[in-house]
Amino acid sequence: MIFLENFFDNIKDFFFPKICIISDKKLSRENSNDFVDDKLLSGIPRLTPDDLLELREKVKADFFNSYLPFRSESPAQVLIHYLKYRGFSRIGSFLGKYYGGEYVKTFTKLERYDIICPVPLFKTKVRERGYNQSEFICSGLNSILGISQINNLIIRTRHTKSQTHLKYFERLSNVKDAFKINDTFKCKISGKSILLVDDVVTTGATMNEVIKVLRNEDIKEISAFTIASAR
């Protein structure tokens, strides 16, 4: 039986090899995931303490953490591109769990979190893409935290342009008043501590607009988590 299993695994591996999306090299069977080499992932440069200090001044959360520098053609850029535009939604779950494992090692007061939720997309964007990538990151992270996850706690009330090529004040204007609390959950968040999750933060305009909406409620504490940060 073991011989047959190995035989069919070899056939599958030959005709349908798993390829690292960053290096384009074949992944070993022992690799923990189907899209990026474990050794390559562990060696990706991280945000420096100075980077994080600068970001924590931008993001108006009580606590904020991020991991990878998001630059053109960087490993983080490739991972997020596949997550958002190539249909690799599972990358979100994997990255959320992977960096969630690091998160719990560096930030031990996890009992403070009551609710975890993703930054929302507008409904037309969800239909176009098929999913909200931040929900998958959120689910992966929450597989470590094990707290209440409310994917539609925040509602995006209107379509907004992509923030990618907008200047700072254009970004602020673009997302101004674009979010609201889902009335269904208002009674459930009073006095709670919330962890907000997104894929990438740049100026903090989107994240801060969501945080502003949450601050209008009787929220105890708001923290934020992203996989990567751009400048």
mmCIF file with all atom_site columns, C-alpha atoms in Angstrom:
data_model
loop_
_atom_site.group_PDB
_atom_site.id
_atom_site.type_symbol
_atom_site.label_atom_id
_atom_site.label_alt_id
_atom_site.label_comp_id
_atom_site.label_asym_id
_atom_site.label_entity_id
_atom_site.label_seq_id
_atom_site.pdbx_PDB_ins_code
_atom_site.Cartn_x
_atom_site.Cartn_y
_atom_site.Cartn_z
_atom_site.occupancy
_atom_site.B_iso_or_equiv
_atom_site.pdbx_formal_charge
_atom_site.auth_seq_id
_atom_site.auth_comp_id
_atom_site.auth_asym_id
_atom_site.auth_atom_id
_atom_site.pdbx_PDB_model_num
ATOM 1   C CA . MET A 1 1   ? 0.000   0.000  0.000   1.00 0.00 ? 1   MET A CA 1
ATOM 2   C CA . ILE A 1 2   ? 2.808   2.425  0.922   1.00 0.00 ? 2   ILE A CA 1
ATOM 3   C CA . PHE A 1 3   ? 4.567   1.503  -2.328  1.00 0.00 ? 3   PHE A CA 1
ATOM 4   C CA . LEU A 1 4   ? 1.440   2.366  -4.342  1.00 0.00 ? 4   LEU A CA 1
ATOM 5   C CA . GLU A 1 5   ? 0.994   5.646  -2.497  1.00 0.00 ? 5   GLU A CA 1
ATOM 6   C CA . ASN A 1 6   ? 4.595   6.610  -3.226  1.00 0.00 ? 6   ASN A CA 1
ATOM 7   C CA . PHE A 1 7   ? 4.212   5.535  -6.838  1.00 0.00 ? 7   PHE A CA 1
ATOM 8   C CA . PHE A 1 8   ? 1.163   7.729  -7.422  1.00 0.00 ? 8   PHE A CA 1
ATOM 9   C CA . ASP A 1 9   ? 2.784   10.594 -5.535  1.00 0.00 ? 9   ASP A CA 1
ATOM 10  C CA . ASN A 1 10  ? 5.764   10.336 -7.881  1.00 0.00 ? 10  ASN A CA 1
ATOM 11  C CA . ILE A 1 11  ? 3.476   10.373 -10.921 1.00 0.00 ? 11  ILE A CA 1
ATOM 12  C CA . LYS A 1 12  ? 1.583   13.389 -9.618  1.00 0.00 ? 12  LYS A CA 1
ATOM 13  C CA . ASP A 1 13  ? 4.816   15.153 -8.735  1.00 0.00 ? 13  ASP A CA 1
ATOM 14  C CA . PHE A 1 14  ? 6.195   14.536 -12.224 1.00 0.00 ? 14  PHE A CA 1
ATOM 15  C CA . PHE A 1 15  ? 3.188   15.757 -14.198 1.00 0.00 ? 15  PHE A CA 1
ATOM 16  C CA . PHE A 1 16  ? 1.937   18.406 -11.763 1.00 0.00 ? 16  PHE A CA 1
ATOM 17  C CA . PRO A 1 17  ? 4.971   19.727 -9.895  1.00 0.00 ? 17  PRO A CA 1
ATOM 18  C CA . LYS A 1 18  ? 4.454   22.392 -7.256  1.00 0.00 ? 18  LYS A CA 1
ATOM 19  C CA . ILE A 1 19  ? 6.424   25.515 -8.146  1.00 0.00 ? 19  ILE A CA 1
ATOM 20  C CA . CYS A 1 20  ? 7.527   28.351 -5.882  1.00 0.00 ? 20  CYS A CA 1
ATOM 21  C CA . ILE A 1 21  ? 5.861   31.540 -7.145  1.00 0.00 ? 21  ILE A CA 1
ATOM 22  C CA . ILE A 1 22  ? 8.874   33.617 -6.095  1.00 0.00 ? 22  ILE A CA 1
ATOM 23  C CA . SER A 1 23  ? 11.855  31.540 -7.280  1.00 0.00 ? 23  SER A CA 1
ATOM 24  C CA . ASP A 1 24  ? 10.088  29.467 -9.990  1.00 0.00 ? 24  ASP A CA 1
ATOM 25  C CA . LYS A 1 25  ? 11.823  26.411 -8.554  1.00 0.00 ? 25  LYS A CA 1
ATOM 26  C CA . LYS A 1 26  ? 10.161  23.096 -7.788  1.00 0.00 ? 26  LYS A CA 1
ATOM 27  C CA . LEU A 1 27  ? 8.940   22.688 -4.228  1.00 0.00 ? 27  LEU A CA 1
ATOM 28  C CA . SER A 1 28  ? 9.864   19.605 -2.249  1.00 0.00 ? 28  SER A CA 1
ATOM 29  C CA . ARG A 1 29  ? 7.180   17.281 -0.926  1.00 0.00 ? 29  ARG A CA 1
ATOM 30  C CA . GLU A 1 30  ? 8.190   18.256 2.587   1.00 0.00 ? 30  GLU A CA 1
ATOM 31  C CA . ASN A 1 31  ? 7.438   21.932 1.961   1.00 0.00 ? 31  ASN A CA 1
ATOM 32  C CA . SER A 1 32  ? 4.713   23.212 4.280   1.00 0.00 ? 32  SER A CA 1
ATOM 33  C CA . ASN A 1 33  ? 2.687   24.863 1.508   1.00 0.00 ? 33  ASN A CA 1
ATOM 34  C CA . ASP A 1 34  ? 2.045   24.733 -2.236  1.00 0.00 ? 34  ASP A CA 1
ATOM 35  C CA . PHE A 1 35  ? 3.275   28.137 -3.355  1.00 0.00 ? 35  PHE A CA 1
ATOM 36  C CA . VAL A 1 36  ? 6.474   29.384 -1.691  1.00 0.00 ? 36  VAL A CA 1
ATOM 37  C CA . ASP A 1 37  ? 9.633   27.648 -0.529  1.00 0.00 ? 37  ASP A CA 1
ATOM 38  C CA . ASP A 1 38  ? 9.845   27.469 3.267   1.00 0.00 ? 38  ASP A CA 1
ATOM 39  C CA . LYS A 1 39  ? 13.526  28.455 3.389   1.00 0.00 ? 39  LYS A CA 1
ATOM 40  C CA . LEU A 1 40  ? 12.959  31.357 1.020   1.00 0.00 ? 40  LEU A CA 1
ATOM 41  C CA . LEU A 1 41  ? 9.993   32.547 3.087   1.00 0.00 ? 41  LEU A CA 1
ATOM 42  C CA . SER A 1 42  ? 11.939  32.449 6.340   1.00 0.00 ? 42  SER A CA 1
ATOM 43  C CA . GLY A 1 43  ? 14.736  34.456 4.695   1.00 0.00 ? 43  GLY A CA 1
ATOM 44  C CA . ILE A 1 44  ? 12.598  37.312 3.356   1.00 0.00 ? 44  ILE A CA 1
ATOM 45  C CA . PRO A 1 45  ? 13.871  40.632 4.770   1.00 0.00 ? 45  PRO A CA 1
ATOM 46  C CA . ARG A 1 46  ? 11.669  42.039 7.518   1.00 0.00 ? 46  ARG A CA 1
ATOM 47  C CA . LEU A 1 47  ? 10.619  45.521 8.448   1.00 0.00 ? 47  LEU A CA 1
ATOM 48  C CA . THR A 1 48  ? 13.191  47.084 10.746  1.00 0.00 ? 48  THR A CA 1
ATOM 49  C CA . PRO A 1 49  ? 12.398  48.473 14.210  1.00 0.00 ? 49  PRO A CA 1
ATOM 50  C CA . ASP A 1 50  ? 12.716  51.974 12.712  1.00 0.00 ? 50  ASP A CA 1
ATOM 51  C CA . ASP A 1 51  ? 10.244  51.026 9.961   1.00 0.00 ? 51  ASP A CA 1
ATOM 52  C CA . LEU A 1 52  ? 7.754   49.831 12.561  1.00 0.00 ? 52  LEU A CA 1
ATOM 53  C CA . LEU A 1 53  ? 8.238   52.935 14.682  1.00 0.00 ? 53  LEU A CA 1
ATOM 54  C CA . GLU A 1 54  ? 7.429   55.107 11.662  1.00 0.00 ? 54  GLU A CA 1
ATOM 55  C CA . LEU A 1 55  ? 4.406   52.971 10.771  1.00 0.00 ? 55  LEU A CA 1
ATOM 56  C CA . ARG A 1 56  ? 3.052   53.066 14.315  1.00 0.00 ? 56  ARG A CA 1
ATOM 57  C CA . GLU A 1 57  ? 3.068   56.850 14.079  1.00 0.00 ? 57  GLU A CA 1
ATOM 58  C CA . LYS A 1 58  ? 0.960   56.626 10.905  1.00 0.00 ? 58  LYS A CA 1
ATOM 59  C CA . VAL A 1 59  ? -1.547  53.982 11.976  1.00 0.00 ? 59  VAL A CA 1
ATOM 60  C CA . LYS A 1 60  ? -3.771  55.345 14.736  1.00 0.00 ? 60  LYS A CA 1
ATOM 61  C CA . ALA A 1 61  ? -4.351  52.023 16.462  1.00 0.00 ? 61  ALA A CA 1
ATOM 62  C CA . ASP A 1 62  ? -3.508  51.288 20.082  1.00 0.00 ? 62  ASP A CA 1
ATOM 63  C CA . PHE A 1 63  ? -1.091  48.658 18.808  1.00 0.00 ? 63  PHE A CA 1
ATOM 64  C CA . PHE A 1 64  ? 0.067   47.898 15.253  1.00 0.00 ? 64  PHE A CA 1
ATOM 65  C CA . ASN A 1 65  ? 2.318   45.253 13.778  1.00 0.00 ? 65  ASN A CA 1
ATOM 66  C CA . SER A 1 66  ? 3.460   44.371 10.262  1.00 0.00 ? 66  SER A CA 1
ATOM 67  C CA . TYR A 1 67  ? 6.190   42.133 8.902   1.00 0.00 ? 67  TYR A CA 1
ATOM 68  C CA . LEU A 1 68  ? 7.376   42.530 5.321   1.00 0.00 ? 68  LEU A CA 1
ATOM 69  C CA . PRO A 1 69  ? 8.563   45.562 3.339   1.00 0.00 ? 69  PRO A CA 1
ATOM 70  C CA . PHE A 1 70  ? 6.329   45.914 0.275   1.00 0.00 ? 70  PHE A CA 1
ATOM 71  C CA . ARG A 1 71  ? 8.514   47.095 -2.621  1.00 0.00 ? 71  ARG A CA 1
ATOM 72  C CA . SER A 1 72  ? 8.342   46.675 -6.392  1.00 0.00 ? 72  SER A CA 1
ATOM 73  C CA . GLU A 1 73  ? 9.235   43.067 -7.312  1.00 0.00 ? 73  GLU A CA 1
ATOM 74  C CA . SER A 1 74  ? 9.937   42.227 -3.668  1.00 0.00 ? 74  SER A CA 1
ATOM 75  C CA . PRO A 1 75  ? 8.875   38.809 -2.317  1.00 0.00 ? 75  PRO A CA 1
ATOM 76  C CA . ALA A 1 76  ? 6.037   40.506 -0.432  1.00 0.00 ? 76  ALA A CA 1
ATOM 77  C CA . GLN A 1 77  ? 4.838   42.175 -3.639  1.00 0.00 ? 77  GLN A CA 1
ATOM 78  C CA . VAL A 1 78  ? 4.787   38.813 -5.437  1.00 0.00 ? 78  VAL A CA 1
ATOM 79  C CA . LEU A 1 79  ? 2.900   37.094 -2.608  1.00 0.00 ? 79  LEU A CA 1
ATOM 80  C CA . ILE A 1 80  ? 0.283   39.842 -2.324  1.00 0.00 ? 80  ILE A CA 1
ATOM 81  C CA . HIS A 1 81  ? -0.098  40.019 -6.111  1.00 0.00 ? 81  HIS A CA 1
ATOM 82  C CA . TYR A 1 82  ? -0.890  36.302 -6.310  1.00 0.00 ? 82  TYR A CA 1
ATOM 83  C CA . LEU A 1 83  ? -3.218  36.624 -3.338  1.00 0.00 ? 83  LEU A CA 1
ATOM 84  C CA . LYS A 1 84  ? -5.200  39.540 -4.771  1.00 0.00 ? 84  LYS A CA 1
ATOM 85  C CA . TYR A 1 85  ? -5.033  39.133 -8.536  1.00 0.00 ? 85  TYR A CA 1
ATOM 86  C CA . ARG A 1 86  ? -4.206  35.511 -9.384  1.00 0.00 ? 86  ARG A CA 1
ATOM 87  C CA . GLY A 1 87  ? -6.869  33.745 -7.351  1.00 0.00 ? 87  GLY A CA 1
ATOM 88  C CA . PHE A 1 88  ? -4.485  32.267 -4.773  1.00 0.00 ? 88  PHE A CA 1
ATOM 89  C CA . SER A 1 89  ? -6.785  32.959 -1.828  1.00 0.00 ? 89  SER A CA 1
ATOM 90  C CA . ARG A 1 90  ? -5.099  30.217 0.224   1.00 0.00 ? 90  ARG A CA 1
ATOM 91  C CA . ILE A 1 91  ? -1.954  32.340 0.352   1.00 0.00 ? 91  ILE A CA 1
ATOM 92  C CA . GLY A 1 92  ? -3.892  34.681 2.620   1.00 0.00 ? 92  GLY A CA 1
ATOM 93  C CA . SER A 1 93  ? -4.762  31.910 5.072   1.00 0.00 ? 93  SER A CA 1
ATOM 94  C CA . PHE A 1 94  ? -1.197  30.619 5.024   1.00 0.00 ? 94  PHE A CA 1
ATOM 95  C CA . LEU A 1 95  ? 0.403   34.039 5.569   1.00 0.00 ? 95  LEU A CA 1
ATOM 96  C CA . GLY A 1 96  ? -2.068  34.894 8.315   1.00 0.00 ? 96  GLY A CA 1
ATOM 97  C CA . LYS A 1 97  ? -1.214  31.694 10.160  1.00 0.00 ? 97  LYS A CA 1
ATOM 98  C CA . TYR A 1 98  ? 2.526   31.945 9.469   1.00 0.00 ? 98  TYR A CA 1
ATOM 99  C CA . TYR A 1 99  ? 2.936   35.494 10.732  1.00 0.00 ? 99  TYR A CA 1
ATOM 100 C CA . GLY A 1 100 ? 0.271   34.923 13.360  1.00 0.00 ? 100 GLY A CA 1
ATOM 101 C CA . GLY A 1 101 ? 2.632   32.374 14.863  1.00 0.00 ? 101 GLY A CA 1
ATOM 102 C CA . GLU A 1 102 ? 5.270   35.080 15.118  1.00 0.00 ? 102 GLU A CA 1
ATOM 103 C CA . TYR A 1 103 ? 2.736   37.584 16.397  1.00 0.00 ? 103 TYR A CA 1
ATOM 104 C CA . VAL A 1 104 ? 1.881   35.516 19.457  1.00 0.00 ? 104 VAL A CA 1
ATOM 105 C CA . LYS A 1 105 ? 5.568   35.191 20.311  1.00 0.00 ? 105 LYS A CA 1
ATOM 106 C CA . THR A 1 106 ? 6.211   38.930 20.255  1.00 0.00 ? 106 THR A CA 1
ATOM 107 C CA . PHE A 1 107 ? 2.921   40.129 21.686  1.00 0.00 ? 107 PHE A CA 1
ATOM 108 C CA . THR A 1 108 ? 1.803   38.024 24.639  1.00 0.00 ? 108 THR A CA 1
ATOM 109 C CA . LYS A 1 109 ? -1.241  39.950 25.883  1.00 0.00 ? 109 LYS A CA 1
ATOM 110 C CA . LEU A 1 110 ? -3.551  38.153 23.468  1.00 0.00 ? 110 LEU A CA 1
ATOM 111 C CA . GLU A 1 111 ? -6.268  37.794 26.062  1.00 0.00 ? 111 GLU A CA 1
ATOM 112 C CA . ARG A 1 112 ? -7.038  41.462 25.433  1.00 0.00 ? 112 ARG A CA 1
ATOM 113 C CA . TYR A 1 113 ? -8.596  40.652 22.032  1.00 0.00 ? 113 TYR A CA 1
ATOM 114 C CA . ASP A 1 114 ? -12.281 39.831 21.906  1.00 0.00 ? 114 ASP A CA 1
ATOM 115 C CA . ILE A 1 115 ? -12.996 40.206 18.182  1.00 0.00 ? 115 ILE A CA 1
ATOM 116 C CA . ILE A 1 116 ? -10.958 39.957 14.985  1.00 0.00 ? 116 ILE A CA 1
ATOM 117 C CA . CYS A 1 117 ? -12.207 41.432 11.706  1.00 0.00 ? 117 CYS A CA 1
ATOM 118 C CA . PRO A 1 118 ? -10.858 42.239 8.224   1.00 0.00 ? 118 PRO A CA 1
ATOM 119 C CA . VAL A 1 119 ? -10.815 45.593 6.471   1.00 0.00 ? 119 VAL A CA 1
ATOM 120 C CA . PRO A 1 120 ? -13.714 45.225 3.994   1.00 0.00 ? 120 PRO A CA 1
ATOM 121 C CA . LEU A 1 121 ? -13.857 45.578 0.225   1.00 0.00 ? 121 LEU A CA 1
ATOM 122 C CA . PHE A 1 122 ? -16.805 47.134 -1.557  1.00 0.00 ? 122 PHE A CA 1
ATOM 123 C CA . LYS A 1 123 ? -19.338 44.530 -2.729  1.00 0.00 ? 123 LYS A CA 1
ATOM 124 C CA . THR A 1 124 ? -18.581 45.025 -6.438  1.00 0.00 ? 124 THR A CA 1
ATOM 125 C CA . LYS A 1 125 ? -14.882 44.379 -5.810  1.00 0.00 ? 125 LYS A CA 1
ATOM 126 C CA . VAL A 1 126 ? -15.715 41.198 -3.885  1.00 0.00 ? 126 VAL A CA 1
ATOM 127 C CA . ARG A 1 127 ? -17.848 39.976 -6.802  1.00 0.00 ? 127 ARG A CA 1
ATOM 128 C CA . GLU A 1 128 ? -15.085 40.843 -9.261  1.00 0.00 ? 128 GLU A CA 1
ATOM 129 C CA . ARG A 1 129 ? -12.292 39.175 -7.289  1.00 0.00 ? 129 ARG A CA 1
ATOM 130 C CA . GLY A 1 130 ? -14.425 36.431 -5.784  1.00 0.00 ? 130 GLY A CA 1
ATOM 131 C CA . TYR A 1 131 ? -13.276 37.075 -2.229  1.00 0.00 ? 131 TYR A CA 1
ATOM 132 C CA . ASN A 1 132 ? -11.836 39.616 0.177   1.00 0.00 ? 132 ASN A CA 1
ATOM 133 C CA . GLN A 1 133 ? -8.166  38.710 0.566   1.00 0.00 ? 133 GLN A CA 1
ATOM 134 C CA . SER A 1 134 ? -8.073  40.205 4.062   1.00 0.00 ? 134 SER A CA 1
ATOM 135 C CA . GLU A 1 135 ? -10.728 37.727 5.215   1.00 0.00 ? 135 GLU A CA 1
ATOM 136 C CA . PHE A 1 136 ? -8.369  34.877 4.385   1.00 0.00 ? 136 PHE A CA 1
ATOM 137 C CA . ILE A 1 137 ? -5.484  36.544 6.223   1.00 0.00 ? 137 ILE A CA 1
ATOM 138 C CA . CYS A 1 138 ? -7.864  37.107 9.124   1.00 0.00 ? 138 CYS A CA 1
ATOM 139 C CA . SER A 1 139 ? -8.910  33.444 9.174   1.00 0.00 ? 139 SER A CA 1
ATOM 140 C CA . GLY A 1 140 ? -5.300  32.264 9.091   1.00 0.00 ? 140 GLY A CA 1
ATOM 141 C CA . LEU A 1 141 ? -4.352  34.563 11.955  1.00 0.00 ? 141 LEU A CA 1
ATOM 142 C CA . ASN A 1 142 ? -7.420  33.524 13.905  1.00 0.00 ? 142 ASN A CA 1
ATOM 143 C CA . SER A 1 143 ? -6.493  29.861 13.568  1.00 0.00 ? 143 SER A CA 1
ATOM 144 C CA . ILE A 1 144 ? -3.759  30.861 16.028  1.00 0.00 ? 144 ILE A CA 1
ATOM 145 C CA . LEU A 1 145 ? -5.754  33.266 18.204  1.00 0.00 ? 145 LEU A CA 1
ATOM 146 C CA . GLY A 1 146 ? -9.088  31.424 18.351  1.00 0.00 ? 146 GLY A CA 1
ATOM 147 C CA . ILE A 1 147 ? -11.282 34.445 19.095  1.00 0.00 ? 147 ILE A CA 1
ATOM 148 C CA . SER A 1 148 ? -14.595 35.661 17.673  1.00 0.00 ? 148 SER A CA 1
ATOM 149 C CA . GLN A 1 149 ? -14.216 36.519 13.973  1.00 0.00 ? 149 GLN A CA 1
ATOM 150 C CA . ILE A 1 150 ? -16.783 38.850 12.373  1.00 0.00 ? 150 ILE A CA 1
ATOM 151 C CA . ASN A 1 151 ? -16.020 39.272 8.672   1.00 0.00 ? 151 ASN A CA 1
ATOM 152 C CA . ASN A 1 152 ? -18.767 41.820 8.019   1.00 0.00 ? 152 ASN A CA 1
ATOM 153 C CA . LEU A 1 153 ? -18.391 43.898 11.173  1.00 0.00 ? 153 LEU A CA 1
ATOM 154 C CA . ILE A 1 154 ? -17.306 46.856 9.018   1.00 0.00 ? 154 ILE A CA 1
ATOM 155 C CA . ILE A 1 155 ? -19.165 47.729 5.806   1.00 0.00 ? 155 ILE A CA 1
ATOM 156 C CA . ARG A 1 156 ? -17.607 49.600 2.901   1.00 0.00 ? 156 ARG A CA 1
ATOM 157 C CA . THR A 1 157 ? -20.424 51.905 1.861   1.00 0.00 ? 157 THR A CA 1
ATOM 158 C CA . ARG A 1 158 ? -19.186 52.969 -1.564  1.00 0.00 ? 158 ARG A CA 1
ATOM 159 C CA . HIS A 1 159 ? -16.721 52.188 -4.295  1.00 0.00 ? 159 HIS A CA 1
ATOM 160 C CA . THR A 1 160 ? -13.326 53.854 -3.908  1.00 0.00 ? 160 THR A CA 1
ATOM 161 C CA . LYS A 1 161 ? -10.490 54.168 -6.391  1.00 0.00 ? 161 LYS A CA 1
ATOM 162 C CA . SER A 1 162 ? -7.384  52.072 -5.957  1.00 0.00 ? 162 SER A CA 1
ATOM 163 C CA . GLN A 1 163 ? -5.076  53.852 -3.537  1.00 0.00 ? 163 GLN A CA 1
ATOM 164 C CA . THR A 1 164 ? -1.959  52.642 -5.361  1.00 0.00 ? 164 THR A CA 1
ATOM 165 C CA . HIS A 1 165 ? -1.213  55.701 -7.489  1.00 0.00 ? 165 HIS A CA 1
ATOM 166 C CA . LEU A 1 166 ? -2.855  58.374 -5.352  1.00 0.00 ? 166 LEU A CA 1
ATOM 167 C CA . LYS A 1 167 ? -0.945  60.990 -3.384  1.00 0.00 ? 167 LYS A CA 1
ATOM 168 C CA . TYR A 1 168 ? -1.336  61.273 0.374   1.00 0.00 ? 168 TYR A CA 1
ATOM 169 C CA . PHE A 1 169 ? -4.183  63.790 0.520   1.00 0.00 ? 169 PHE A CA 1
ATOM 170 C CA . GLU A 1 170 ? -5.910  62.108 -2.425  1.00 0.00 ? 170 GLU A CA 1
ATOM 171 C CA . ARG A 1 171 ? -5.856  58.873 -0.433  1.00 0.00 ? 171 ARG A CA 1
ATOM 172 C CA . LEU A 1 172 ? -7.441  60.579 2.547   1.00 0.00 ? 172 LEU A CA 1
ATOM 173 C CA . SER A 1 173 ? -10.196 62.078 0.396   1.00 0.00 ? 173 SER A CA 1
ATOM 174 C CA . ASN A 1 174 ? -10.735 58.819 -1.485  1.00 0.00 ? 174 ASN A CA 1
ATOM 175 C CA . VAL A 1 175 ? -11.658 56.803 1.618   1.00 0.00 ? 175 VAL A CA 1
ATOM 176 C CA . LYS A 1 176 ? -13.270 59.551 3.686   1.00 0.00 ? 176 LYS A CA 1
ATOM 177 C CA . ASP A 1 177 ? -16.629 58.370 5.087   1.00 0.00 ? 177 ASP A CA 1
ATOM 178 C CA . ALA A 1 178 ? -16.385 55.141 3.067   1.00 0.00 ? 178 ALA A CA 1
ATOM 179 C CA . PHE A 1 179 ? -16.996 52.829 6.042   1.00 0.00 ? 179 PHE A CA 1
ATOM 180 C CA . LYS A 1 180 ? -19.607 52.194 8.700   1.00 0.00 ? 180 LYS A CA 1
ATOM 181 C CA . ILE A 1 181 ? -20.327 49.687 11.450  1.00 0.00 ? 181 ILE A CA 1
ATOM 182 C CA . ASN A 1 182 ? -22.757 46.925 10.552  1.00 0.00 ? 182 ASN A CA 1
ATOM 183 C CA . ASP A 1 183 ? -25.846 47.676 12.665  1.00 0.00 ? 183 ASP A CA 1
ATOM 184 C CA . THR A 1 184 ? -26.287 43.945 13.320  1.00 0.00 ? 184 THR A CA 1
ATOM 185 C CA . PHE A 1 185 ? -23.131 43.857 15.432  1.00 0.00 ? 185 PHE A CA 1
ATOM 186 C CA . LYS A 1 186 ? -23.162 47.227 17.193  1.00 0.00 ? 186 LYS A CA 1
ATOM 187 C CA . CYS A 1 187 ? -24.481 45.703 20.397  1.00 0.00 ? 187 CYS A CA 1
ATOM 188 C CA . LYS A 1 188 ? -21.752 43.026 20.316  1.00 0.00 ? 188 LYS A CA 1
ATOM 189 C CA . ILE A 1 189 ? -18.747 45.335 20.160  1.00 0.00 ? 189 ILE A CA 1
ATOM 190 C CA . SER A 1 190 ? -19.464 47.676 23.056  1.00 0.00 ? 190 SER A CA 1
ATOM 191 C CA . GLY A 1 191 ? -16.613 47.505 25.553  1.00 0.00 ? 191 GLY A CA 1
ATOM 192 C CA . LYS A 1 192 ? -14.700 45.006 23.410  1.00 0.00 ? 192 LYS A CA 1
ATOM 193 C CA . SER A 1 193 ? -11.131 44.955 22.141  1.00 0.00 ? 193 SER A CA 1
ATOM 194 C CA . ILE A 1 194 ? -10.852 44.563 18.372  1.00 0.00 ? 194 ILE A CA 1
ATOM 195 C CA . LEU A 1 195 ? -8.017  43.371 16.132  1.00 0.00 ? 195 LEU A CA 1
ATOM 196 C CA . LEU A 1 196 ? -8.266  44.801 12.609  1.00 0.00 ? 196 LEU A CA 1
ATOM 197 C CA . VAL A 1 197 ? -6.588  42.876 9.761   1.00 0.00 ? 197 VAL A CA 1
ATOM 198 C CA . ASP A 1 198 ? -5.489  43.928 6.261   1.00 0.00 ? 198 ASP A CA 1
ATOM 199 C CA . ASP A 1 199 ? -2.966  42.827 3.646   1.00 0.00 ? 199 ASP A CA 1
ATOM 200 C CA . VAL A 1 200 ? -0.855  45.958 3.103   1.00 0.00 ? 200 VAL A CA 1
ATOM 201 C CA . VAL A 1 201 ? -0.669  49.394 4.698   1.00 0.00 ? 201 VAL A CA 1
ATOM 202 C CA . THR A 1 202 ? 0.998   52.370 3.004   1.00 0.00 ? 202 THR A CA 1
ATOM 203 C CA . THR A 1 203 ? 0.013   55.790 4.344   1.00 0.00 ? 203 THR A CA 1
ATOM 204 C CA . GLY A 1 204 ? -2.497  54.308 6.769   1.00 0.00 ? 204 GLY A CA 1
ATOM 205 C CA . ALA A 1 205 ? -5.374  56.252 5.181   1.00 0.00 ? 205 ALA A CA 1
ATOM 206 C CA . THR A 1 206 ? -7.696  53.264 4.751   1.00 0.00 ? 206 THR A CA 1
ATOM 207 C CA . MET A 1 207 ? -6.821  51.663 8.075   1.00 0.00 ? 207 MET A CA 1
ATOM 208 C CA . ASN A 1 208 ? -7.226  54.954 9.920   1.00 0.00 ? 208 ASN A CA 1
ATOM 209 C CA . GLU A 1 209 ? -10.615 55.619 8.347   1.00 0.00 ? 209 GLU A CA 1
ATOM 210 C CA . VAL A 1 210 ? -11.831 52.237 9.608   1.00 0.00 ? 210 VAL A CA 1
ATOM 211 C CA . ILE A 1 211 ? -10.305 52.921 13.020  1.00 0.00 ? 211 ILE A CA 1
ATOM 212 C CA . LYS A 1 212 ? -12.093 56.287 13.126  1.00 0.00 ? 212 LYS A CA 1
ATOM 213 C CA . VAL A 1 213 ? -15.435 54.561 12.580  1.00 0.00 ? 213 VAL A CA 1
ATOM 214 C CA . LEU A 1 214 ? -14.680 52.081 15.361  1.00 0.00 ? 214 LEU A CA 1
ATOM 215 C CA . ARG A 1 215 ? -13.624 54.882 17.715  1.00 0.00 ? 215 ARG A CA 1
ATOM 216 C CA . ASN A 1 216 ? -17.129 56.320 17.414  1.00 0.00 ? 216 ASN A CA 1
ATOM 217 C CA . GLU A 1 217 ? -18.401 53.224 19.206  1.00 0.00 ? 217 GLU A CA 1
ATOM 218 C CA . ASP A 1 218 ? -17.747 52.234 22.797  1.00 0.00 ? 218 ASP A CA 1
ATOM 219 C CA . ILE A 1 219 ? -14.656 50.214 21.875  1.00 0.00 ? 219 ILE A CA 1
ATOM 220 C CA . LYS A 1 220 ? -12.175 49.344 24.609  1.00 0.00 ? 220 LYS A CA 1
ATOM 221 C CA . GLU A 1 221 ? -9.099  48.978 22.390  1.00 0.00 ? 221 GLU A CA 1
ATOM 222 C CA . ILE A 1 222 ? -8.248  48.759 18.675  1.00 0.00 ? 222 ILE A CA 1
ATOM 223 C CA . SER A 1 223 ? -5.168  46.970 17.354  1.00 0.00 ? 223 SER A CA 1
ATOM 224 C CA . ALA A 1 224 ? -4.130  46.397 13.740  1.00 0.00 ? 224 ALA A CA 1
ATOM 225 C CA . PHE A 1 225 ? -2.203  43.706 11.860  1.00 0.00 ? 225 PHE A CA 1
ATOM 226 C CA . THR A 1 226 ? -0.951  43.619 8.256   1.00 0.00 ? 226 THR A CA 1
ATOM 227 C CA . ILE A 1 227 ? 1.319   41.247 6.382   1.00 0.00 ? 227 ILE A CA 1
ATOM 228 C CA . ALA A 1 228 ? 3.256   43.988 4.614   1.00 0.00 ? 228 ALA A CA 1
ATOM 229 C CA . SER A 1 229 ? 3.827   47.718 4.594   1.00 0.00 ? 229 SER A CA 1
ATOM 230 C CA . ALA A 1 230 ? 4.736   49.972 1.678   1.00 0.00 ? 230 ALA A CA 1
ATOM 231 C CA . ARG A 1 231 ? 6.129   53.482 1.566   1.00 0.00 ? 231 ARG A CA 1
#
